[in-house]
XYZ file of C-alpha atoms in Angstrom:
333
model
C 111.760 111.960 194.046
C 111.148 112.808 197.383
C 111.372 115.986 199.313
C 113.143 116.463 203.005
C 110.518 116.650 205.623
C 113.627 117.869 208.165
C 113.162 121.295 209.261
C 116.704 122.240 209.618
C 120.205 121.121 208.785
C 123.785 121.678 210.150
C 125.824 122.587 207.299
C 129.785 123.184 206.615
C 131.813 124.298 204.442
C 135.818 123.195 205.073
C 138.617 125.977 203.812
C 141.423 124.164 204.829
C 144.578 123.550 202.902
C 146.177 120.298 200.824
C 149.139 118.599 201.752
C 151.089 118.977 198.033
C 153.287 116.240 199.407
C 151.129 112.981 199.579
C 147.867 112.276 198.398
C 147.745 110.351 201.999
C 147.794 113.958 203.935
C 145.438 115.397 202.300
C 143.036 112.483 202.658
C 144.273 112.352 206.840
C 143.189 116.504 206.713
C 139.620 115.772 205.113
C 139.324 112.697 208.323
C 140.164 114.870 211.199
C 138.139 117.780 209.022
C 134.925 115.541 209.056
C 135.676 114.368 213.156
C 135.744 118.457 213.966
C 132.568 118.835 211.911
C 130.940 116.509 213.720
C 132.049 117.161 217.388
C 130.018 120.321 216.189
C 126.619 118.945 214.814
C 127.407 119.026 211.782
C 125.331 117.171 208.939
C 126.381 118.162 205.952
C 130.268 119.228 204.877
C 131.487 120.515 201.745
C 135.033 120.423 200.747
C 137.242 122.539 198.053
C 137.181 121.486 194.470
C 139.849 118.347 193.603
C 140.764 119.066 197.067
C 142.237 115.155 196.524
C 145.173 115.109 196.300
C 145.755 118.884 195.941
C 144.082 121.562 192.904
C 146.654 121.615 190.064
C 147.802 125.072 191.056
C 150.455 124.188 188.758
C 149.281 124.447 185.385
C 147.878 127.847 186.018
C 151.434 129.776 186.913
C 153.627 127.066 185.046
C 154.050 127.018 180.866
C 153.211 124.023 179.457
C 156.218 122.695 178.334
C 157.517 123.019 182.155
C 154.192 121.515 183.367
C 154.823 117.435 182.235
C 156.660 116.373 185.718
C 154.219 117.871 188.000
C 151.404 116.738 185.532
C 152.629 112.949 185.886
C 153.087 113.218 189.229
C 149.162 114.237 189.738
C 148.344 111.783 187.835
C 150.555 108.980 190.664
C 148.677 110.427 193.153
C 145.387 110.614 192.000
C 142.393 108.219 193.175
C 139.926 106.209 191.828
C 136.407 106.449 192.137
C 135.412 104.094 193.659
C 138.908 102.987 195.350
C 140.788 102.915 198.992
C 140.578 106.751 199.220
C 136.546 106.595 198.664
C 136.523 103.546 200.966
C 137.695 106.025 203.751
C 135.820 108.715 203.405
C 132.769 106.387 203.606
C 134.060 105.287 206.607
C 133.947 108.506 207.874
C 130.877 109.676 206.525
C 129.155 106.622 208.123
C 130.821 107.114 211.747
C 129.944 110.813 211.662
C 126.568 110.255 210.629
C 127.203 112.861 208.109
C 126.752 113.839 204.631
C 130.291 114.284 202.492
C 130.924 116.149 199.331
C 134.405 116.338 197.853
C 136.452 116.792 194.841
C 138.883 114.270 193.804
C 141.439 114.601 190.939
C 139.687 110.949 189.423
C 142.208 109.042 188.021
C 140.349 106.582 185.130
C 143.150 104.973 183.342
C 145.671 107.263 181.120
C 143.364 110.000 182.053
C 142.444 112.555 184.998
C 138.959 113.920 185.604
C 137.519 116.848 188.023
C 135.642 114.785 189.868
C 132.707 115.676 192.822
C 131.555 112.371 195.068
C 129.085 112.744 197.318
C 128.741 109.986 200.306
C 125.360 109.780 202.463
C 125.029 109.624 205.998
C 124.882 106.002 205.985
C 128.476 105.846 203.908
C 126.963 104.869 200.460
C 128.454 106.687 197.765
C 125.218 108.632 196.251
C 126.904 110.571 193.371
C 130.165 110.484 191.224
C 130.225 113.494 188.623
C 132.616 114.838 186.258
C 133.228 118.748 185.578
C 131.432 119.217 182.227
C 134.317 121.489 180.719
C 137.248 122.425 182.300
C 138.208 125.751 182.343
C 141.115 127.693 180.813
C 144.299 126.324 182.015
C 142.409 123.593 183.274
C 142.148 121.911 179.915
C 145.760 120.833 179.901
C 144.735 118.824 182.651
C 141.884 117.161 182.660
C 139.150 115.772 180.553
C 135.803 116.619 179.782
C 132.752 115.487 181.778
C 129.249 114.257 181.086
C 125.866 115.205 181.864
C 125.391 111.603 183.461
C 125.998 112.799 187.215
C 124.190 116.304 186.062
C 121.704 115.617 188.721
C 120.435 116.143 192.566
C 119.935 112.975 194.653
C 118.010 112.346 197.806
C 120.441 112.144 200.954
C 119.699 112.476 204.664
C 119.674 116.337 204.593
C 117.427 116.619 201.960
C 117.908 117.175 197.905
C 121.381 118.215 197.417
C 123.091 118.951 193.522
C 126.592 120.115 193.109
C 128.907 121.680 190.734
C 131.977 123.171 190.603
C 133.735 125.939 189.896
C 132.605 127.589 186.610
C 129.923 125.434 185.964
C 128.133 128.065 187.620
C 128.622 130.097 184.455
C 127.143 127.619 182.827
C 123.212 128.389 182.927
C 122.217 125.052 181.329
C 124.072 123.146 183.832
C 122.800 124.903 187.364
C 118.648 124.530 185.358
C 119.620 121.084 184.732
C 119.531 120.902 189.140
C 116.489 123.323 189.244
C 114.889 121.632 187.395
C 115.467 118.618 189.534
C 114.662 120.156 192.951
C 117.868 120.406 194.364
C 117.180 121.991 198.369
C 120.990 122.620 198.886
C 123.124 123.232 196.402
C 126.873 121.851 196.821
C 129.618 124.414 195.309
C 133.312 123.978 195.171
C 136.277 126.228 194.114
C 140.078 125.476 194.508
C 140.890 128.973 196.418
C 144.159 130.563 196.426
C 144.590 131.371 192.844
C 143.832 134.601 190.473
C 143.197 137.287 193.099
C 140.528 138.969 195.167
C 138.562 139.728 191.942
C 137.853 135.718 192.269
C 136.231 135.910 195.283
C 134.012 138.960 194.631
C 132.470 137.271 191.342
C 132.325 134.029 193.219
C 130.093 135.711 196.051
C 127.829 136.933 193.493
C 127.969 134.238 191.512
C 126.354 131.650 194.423
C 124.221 134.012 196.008
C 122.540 134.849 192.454
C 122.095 130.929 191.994
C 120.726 130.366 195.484
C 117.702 133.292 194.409
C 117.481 131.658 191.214
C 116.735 127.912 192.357
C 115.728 128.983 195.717
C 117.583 126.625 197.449
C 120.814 126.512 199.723
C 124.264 126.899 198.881
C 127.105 125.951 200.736
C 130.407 127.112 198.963
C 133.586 125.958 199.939
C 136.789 126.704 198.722
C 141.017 125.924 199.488
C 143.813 127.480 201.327
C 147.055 127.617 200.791
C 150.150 128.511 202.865
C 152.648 130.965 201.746
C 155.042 128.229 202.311
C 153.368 126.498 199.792
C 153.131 129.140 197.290
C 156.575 130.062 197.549
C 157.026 126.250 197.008
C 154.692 126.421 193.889
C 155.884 129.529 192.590
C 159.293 130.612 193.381
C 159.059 133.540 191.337
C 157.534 136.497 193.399
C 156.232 138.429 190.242
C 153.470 135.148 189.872
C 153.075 134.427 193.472
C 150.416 136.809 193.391
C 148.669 134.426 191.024
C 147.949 131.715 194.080
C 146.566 133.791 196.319
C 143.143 135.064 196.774
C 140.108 134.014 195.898
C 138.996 132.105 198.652
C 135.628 132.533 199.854
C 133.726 129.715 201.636
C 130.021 131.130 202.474
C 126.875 129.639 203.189
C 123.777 131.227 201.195
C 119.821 131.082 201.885
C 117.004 130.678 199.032
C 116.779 134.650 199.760
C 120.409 135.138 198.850
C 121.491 135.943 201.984
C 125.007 134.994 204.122
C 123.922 132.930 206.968
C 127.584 133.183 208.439
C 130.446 135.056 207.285
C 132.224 134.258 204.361
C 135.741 133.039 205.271
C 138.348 134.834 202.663
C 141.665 134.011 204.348
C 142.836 131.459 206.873
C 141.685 128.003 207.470
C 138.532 127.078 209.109
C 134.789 125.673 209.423
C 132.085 128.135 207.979
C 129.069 126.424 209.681
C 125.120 127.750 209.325
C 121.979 125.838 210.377
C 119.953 125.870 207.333
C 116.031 126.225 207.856
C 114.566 124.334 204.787
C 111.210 126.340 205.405
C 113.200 128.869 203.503
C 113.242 127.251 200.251
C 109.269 127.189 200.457
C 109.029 130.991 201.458
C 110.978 131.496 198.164
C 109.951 129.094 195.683
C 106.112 130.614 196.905
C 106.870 134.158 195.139
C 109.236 132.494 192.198
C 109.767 128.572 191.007
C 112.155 129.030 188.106
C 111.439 125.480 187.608
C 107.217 125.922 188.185
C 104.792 128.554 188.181
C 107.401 130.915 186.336
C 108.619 128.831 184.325
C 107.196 128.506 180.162
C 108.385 125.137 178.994
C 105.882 125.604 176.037
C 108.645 128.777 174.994
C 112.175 127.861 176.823
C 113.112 123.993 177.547
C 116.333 122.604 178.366
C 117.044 118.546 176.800
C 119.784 116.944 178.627
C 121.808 113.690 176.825
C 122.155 112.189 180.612
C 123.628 108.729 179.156
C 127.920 108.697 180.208
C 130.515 109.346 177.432
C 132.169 106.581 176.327
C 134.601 105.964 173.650
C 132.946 102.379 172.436
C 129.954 101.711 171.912
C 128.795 98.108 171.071
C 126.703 97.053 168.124
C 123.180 94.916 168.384
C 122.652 92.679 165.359
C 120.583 95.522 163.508
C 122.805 98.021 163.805
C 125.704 96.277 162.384
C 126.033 96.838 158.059
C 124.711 94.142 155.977
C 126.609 91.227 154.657
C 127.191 91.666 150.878
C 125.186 89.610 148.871
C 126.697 87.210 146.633
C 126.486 89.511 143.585
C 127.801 92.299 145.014
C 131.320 90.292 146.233
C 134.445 90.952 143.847
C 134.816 88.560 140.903
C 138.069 86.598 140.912
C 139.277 85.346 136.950
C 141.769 82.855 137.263
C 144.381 83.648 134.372
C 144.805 80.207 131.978
């Protein structure tokens, strides 16, 4: 495990909106998103959760017995990990010299996952994760993650961890990266949906987690147009439902905004992070260290990935039946 010996880093995080249309469009906005980032410095760029092909807005104003046709057609458009859409964004990453997160709508089969991938500067694809539980409406959707990507991996920028959405309500799951060192911490909402109450509890929600690891956080979240509400929703009584809750920020290890949080509009919320922070902070309180008392509280993590098979060595497998034990067979005369 090594930590970053940079002193600062350019960081982003991108509210811009989907297109609902084509999983192509969206992936064309997070290319020409990552070129603007970088024609401004930029090292590091965080993108709304399963901003691929488009959050499913859907299932939270929709009943589910109206939900199946939009639900299918998520799943058409929905990449794999690792796939051409990945291929891309490498691509990008790479040329940019720049560090990409981004949620995907992960498409593994008959099933769809919420999905964060994180590419390094060099285009290698560092990190594929799965959102542990999804939330509410959410479940209709998608399956449930694993603890396997539960984890903060070295990158160009420094130590960077990631999860999304209500996982920061999980307290298990944001230890699980402070207690492996994350320096900038990776957060993604979809935007647009609930309300302005969304956004409120969402500020406090990263800045508290920033104090508590003492680390960065970069917090991006989506946009969308009223066309594209209307187009969701056409009921005006619910279109109140998708908008809202956007609030991309950038957060020091003291909890502070380093730029202004962007709550409507599209746009680049960029902040040059100085990592000398994180020691400033973790000298007064290491959650994971000096204040820490593993001999009292401990967290155990089952980091190995979910799978529904699960092959048996020679010892595990039961016991032939001796010959006594087989069924006797009495042939009638």
């Amino acid at each position: 495990m090594a930590t970053t010996t940079r002193k600062t880093v350019r960081a982003a995080a991108a509210q811009i909106a989907p297109d609902i249309d084509s999983a192509d469009g969206t992936l064309a906005r997070v290319l020409e998103t990552i070129g603007q980032a970088a024609r401004q410095g930029v090292e590091l760029i965080v993108f709304p959760e399963t901003f691929v092909p488009y959050y499913p807005y859907f299932s939270f104003v929709q009943p589910p017995a109206r939900q199946g046709a939009d639900h299918l057609l998520l799943m058409q458009r929905a990449p794999t990990v690792p796939g051409p859409l990945t291929d891309a964004v490498a691509g990008a990453a790479r040329q940019a010299g720049m560090v990409v997160v981004l949620g995907v709508n992960e498409r593994d089969h008959g099933s769809l996952y919420n999905t964060q991938v994180l590419f390094d500067a060099d285009g290698r694809l560092l990190l594929k994760r799965r959102k542990i539980t999804p939330t509410y409406h959410e479940r209709m959707v998608w399956g449930q993650g694993d603890a396997s990507g539960l984890k903060a991996v070295d990158t160009r920028v420094g130590r960077v961890g990631a999860l999304a959405c209500w996982e920061h309500y999980n307290p298990l799951a944001r230890y699980a990266l402070m207690a492996d060192h994350e320096e900038i911490h990776c957060a993604q909402f979809p935007g647009s949906l609930v309300g302005p109450i969304f956004a409120e509890q969402m500020g406090v929600t990263i800045r508290h987690h920033a104090l508590e690891s003492g680390c960065f956080v970069v917090n991006a979240t989506g946009w969308l147009h009223e066309a594209q509400i209307r187009r969701l929703m056409p009921d005006e009584s619910l279109q109140g439902a998708l908008r809202g809750g956007c609030h991309s920020a950038i957060v020091s290890p003291e909890g502070k905004y380093l730029a202004e949080p962007l709550t409507e509009g599209e746009g680049l919320v960029i902040a040059d992070l100085d990592l000398s922070l994180i020691d400033k902070r973790k000298r007064m309180m290491d959650s994971v260290g000096h204040y820490a008392r593993p001999e009292l509280l401990s967290l155990a993590i089952r980091r190995d990935a979910a799978s529904t098979t699960r092959a048996l060595e020679p010892a595990d497998a039961a016991p032939a039946p001796a010959a006594n034990d087989l069924p006797q067979v009495t042939e009638a005369a």
